[in-house]
Structure formats: structure tokens, C-alpha cells
Amino acid sequence: AQSVTQLGSHVSVSEGALVLLRCNYSSSVPPYLFWYVQYPNQGLQLLLKYTSAATLVKGINGFEAEFKKSETSFHLTKPSAHMSDAAEYFCAVTYTGTASKLTFGTGTRLQVTL
Amino acid sequence: DTEVTQTPKHLVMGMTNKKSLKCEQHMGHRAMYWYKQKAKKPPELMFVYSYEKLSINESVPSRFSPECPNSSLLNLHLHALQPEDSALYLCASSQDLGLAVTDTQYFGPGTRLTVL
């Protein structure tokens, strides 16, 4: 069965510091991976997605993620955190044959401090 | 336009009430979804519609009844709910099912439901 694990339910960084949110996947077939962001009282917004075309994926708002098959990871990074990045971040996985059925990780709440 | 709209934003209902949640998209998407999200938890898939037909029902209790009147609209009819059904209900849409597994799902802002 496919799944994703997000290490760290809360991550706190200073404004301007590197953001690193971890996601590891478990899948017996090639996965397709997504990062979504959810701001308070809002729906989910897609940040980026891995579709097997390129292992380094660039998304919106300066975020990027690298697919590493050897480490079964798809960590989300941003070189310099901004206060507006404070939100909940979800990693999700799907694969061919699941009719776009996403399996979400448990989420990581990012706090950005001055 | 990549917007999915949901009404109402907030809903409070008693356990004997009947109410409906509404979702609308005008992106020409043929797949629409209902998710339930409890506080501090990830979204959980409830239903998937493809070309206005129910494709996936994740063993959701019958007190939740989905309906897809046309390709732009998705409703969720609620009846005899329990307090534990209180949650954020999210609607999403994507271009199609199956043709491109990597189709982006676009989410609405959700309806915050409280069952008393």
C-alpha cells in the first residue's frame, strides 16, 4: 500500500532561514508526489508536483522539492522563509491506476518567527 | 480561472436537520471530489465523481448523500448527522480521472460544519 510520512508535525524557523519539510513515501510502484499548502481557514493549494519528468521540481512561492528514489524522499525546501509562509503543509502520493486518489501525510505546521 | 467555490462557508445544524453543501467549478473539469478534514488532520477522501457518475465511495455512512446534477456542480446532502461529523468539508476538481494521474486537484475553501 502506498503512504507518505511527514517527519515533524511542527517546524519553527526564523524569517530568512532555510525551510526544510520532510516527506518520505512508501510505494511498490512508481509514485507521483505532491506538496499542498493550507493557510488557516482555507482550502488546499498545490505548491508543486513530481511527475517523473525531472527530479528537481520548482513550485510556487519559491518552494522546490527533490525526488530521491534511493532515499524514498520528496523533501520540500525554500532558501529563505517569509512570515507569509506560516501554514500547514501536506505531502501526498498517488500512482497510476488509483484514479487520482490522493493519500495525504499527516501534515507539518510551519511557524515563522521574527 | 482556477477557482472552486463552496457554499455556505459555515453551517451549524442539529442532528435532526437536513442540509446541503454546494460546490461549483467552471474550469471544465470532469472529476469532482468531496473530502472531510478534522482539525489538525489531513483531508480524507469521501466521494469521487467522474463525468457526473459516482466513481468512488470510501465507505461513507448513508447520512452523507452526494449528488452531481451537472458537470459544474457537486452537492453533498446531509441528514441525521452526529456531532462527530463536525469538520471542514472540502470540495475539489480535476480535469479528468485516469487520463493523467498527475492531474492537479483544485480545492475550494471548504464549508465548516458544526453538528450540535
Coordinates of N, CA, C and O in Angstrom, one line a residue, chain B residues 63-101:
Chain B
R63 N -25.8 8.7 5.8 CA -26.3 10.0 6.2 C -25.6 11.1 5.3 O -26.1 12.3 5.4
F64 N -24.6 10.8 4.6 CA -24.0 11.7 3.6 C -24.4 11.2 2.2 O -24.1 10.0 1.9
S65 N -25.0 12.0 1.5 CA -25.5 11.6 0.1 C -25.0 12.6 -0.9 O -25.5 13.8 -1.0
P66 N -24.1 12.2 -1.8 CA -23.6 13.1 -2.8 C -24.5 13.1 -4.0 O -25.3 12.2 -4.3
E67 N -24.4 14.2 -4.7 CA -25.2 14.4 -6.0 C -24.4 15.3 -6.9 O -23.8 16.3 -6.5
C68 N -24.4 14.9 -8.2 CA -23.7 15.7 -9.2 C -24.7 16.0 -10.3 O -24.9 15.3 -11.3
P69 N -25.5 17.1 -10.2 CA -26.5 17.5 -11.1 C -26.0 17.8 -12.5 O -26.7 17.5 -13.5
N70 N -24.8 18.4 -12.6 CA -24.2 18.6 -13.9 C -22.7 18.7 -13.7 O -22.2 18.6 -12.6
S71 N -22.0 18.9 -14.8 CA -20.6 18.8 -14.8 C -19.9 19.9 -13.9 O -18.7 19.8 -13.6
S72 N -20.7 20.9 -13.6 CA -20.1 22.1 -12.9 C -20.4 22.0 -11.4 O -19.8 22.8 -10.6
L73 N -21.4 21.2 -11.0 CA -22.0 21.3 -9.7 C -21.8 20.0 -9.0 O -22.0 18.9 -9.5
L74 N -21.5 20.1 -7.7 CA -21.5 18.9 -6.8 C -22.1 19.3 -5.5 O -21.8 20.3 -4.9
N75 N -23.1 18.5 -5.1 CA -23.7 18.7 -3.8 C -23.4 17.6 -2.8 O -23.1 16.5 -3.2
L76 N -23.5 17.9 -1.5 CA -23.5 16.9 -0.5 C -24.6 17.1 0.4 O -24.7 18.1 1.1
H77 N -25.6 16.2 0.4 CA -26.8 16.3 1.2 C -26.5 15.6 2.6 O -26.0 14.5 2.6
L78 N -26.9 16.3 3.6 CA -26.7 15.8 5.0 C -28.0 15.6 5.7 O -28.9 16.4 5.7
H79 N -28.0 14.5 6.4 CA -29.3 14.1 7.1 C -28.9 13.3 8.3 O -28.2 12.3 8.2
A80 N -29.5 13.7 9.5 CA -29.3 12.9 10.7 C -27.8 12.7 11.1 O -27.3 11.6 11.4
L81 N -27.1 13.8 11.0 CA -25.7 13.8 11.3 C -25.4 13.6 12.8 O -26.3 13.9 13.6
Q82 N -24.2 13.2 13.1 CA -23.8 13.1 14.5 C -22.8 14.2 14.8 O -22.1 14.7 13.9
P83 N -22.6 14.5 16.1 CA -21.6 15.6 16.5 C -20.2 15.2 15.9 O -19.5 16.2 15.6
E84 N -19.9 14.0 15.8 CA -18.5 13.6 15.3 C -18.3 13.9 13.9 O -17.2 13.8 13.3
D85 N -19.4 14.2 13.2 CA -19.3 14.6 11.8 C -18.9 16.1 11.6 O -18.7 16.5 10.5
S86 N -18.8 16.8 12.7 CA -18.3 18.2 12.6 C -16.9 18.2 12.1 O -16.0 17.5 12.5
A87 N -16.7 19.0 11.0 CA -15.4 19.0 10.3 C -15.4 20.1 9.3 O -16.5 20.7 9.0
L88 N -14.3 20.2 8.6 CA -14.2 21.1 7.4 C -14.5 20.1 6.2 O -13.8 19.1 6.0
Y89 N -15.4 20.5 5.3 CA -15.7 19.7 4.2 C -15.2 20.4 2.9 O -15.6 21.5 2.6
L90 N -14.3 19.7 2.3 CA -13.6 20.3 1.1 C -14.1 19.7 -0.2 O -14.2 18.5 -0.3
C91 N -14.3 20.5 -1.2 CA -14.6 20.0 -2.5 C -13.3 20.3 -3.4 O -12.6 21.2 -3.1
A92 N -13.1 19.4 -4.3 CA -12.0 19.6 -5.3 C -12.4 19.2 -6.6 O -13.4 18.4 -6.8
S93 N -11.7 19.6 -7.6 CA -12.0 19.2 -9.0 C -10.7 19.0 -9.7 O -9.7 19.6 -9.4
S94 N -10.7 18.1 -10.7 CA -9.5 17.9 -11.6 C -10.0 17.7 -13.0 O -11.2 17.3 -13.2
Q95 N -9.1 17.8 -14.0 CA -9.5 17.7 -15.4 C -10.2 16.4 -15.7 O -11.2 16.4 -16.3
D96 N -9.6 15.3 -15.2 CA -10.2 14.0 -15.6 C -9.6 13.0 -14.6 O -8.7 13.2 -13.9
L97 N -10.2 11.8 -14.6 CA -9.7 10.7 -13.8 C -9.0 9.8 -14.8 O -9.5 9.5 -15.9
G98 N -7.8 9.3 -14.4 CA -7.2 8.2 -15.2 C -6.4 8.6 -16.4 O -5.4 8.0 -16.6
L99 N -6.9 9.7 -17.1 CA -6.1 10.1 -18.2 C -4.7 10.6 -17.9 O -3.7 10.4 -18.5
A100 N -4.7 11.3 -16.8 CA -3.4 11.9 -16.3 C -3.5 11.8 -14.8 O -4.1 12.6 -14.1
V101 N -2.8 10.8 -14.2 CA -2.8 10.6 -12.8 C -2.3 11.8 -12.1 O -2.5 12.0 -10.9

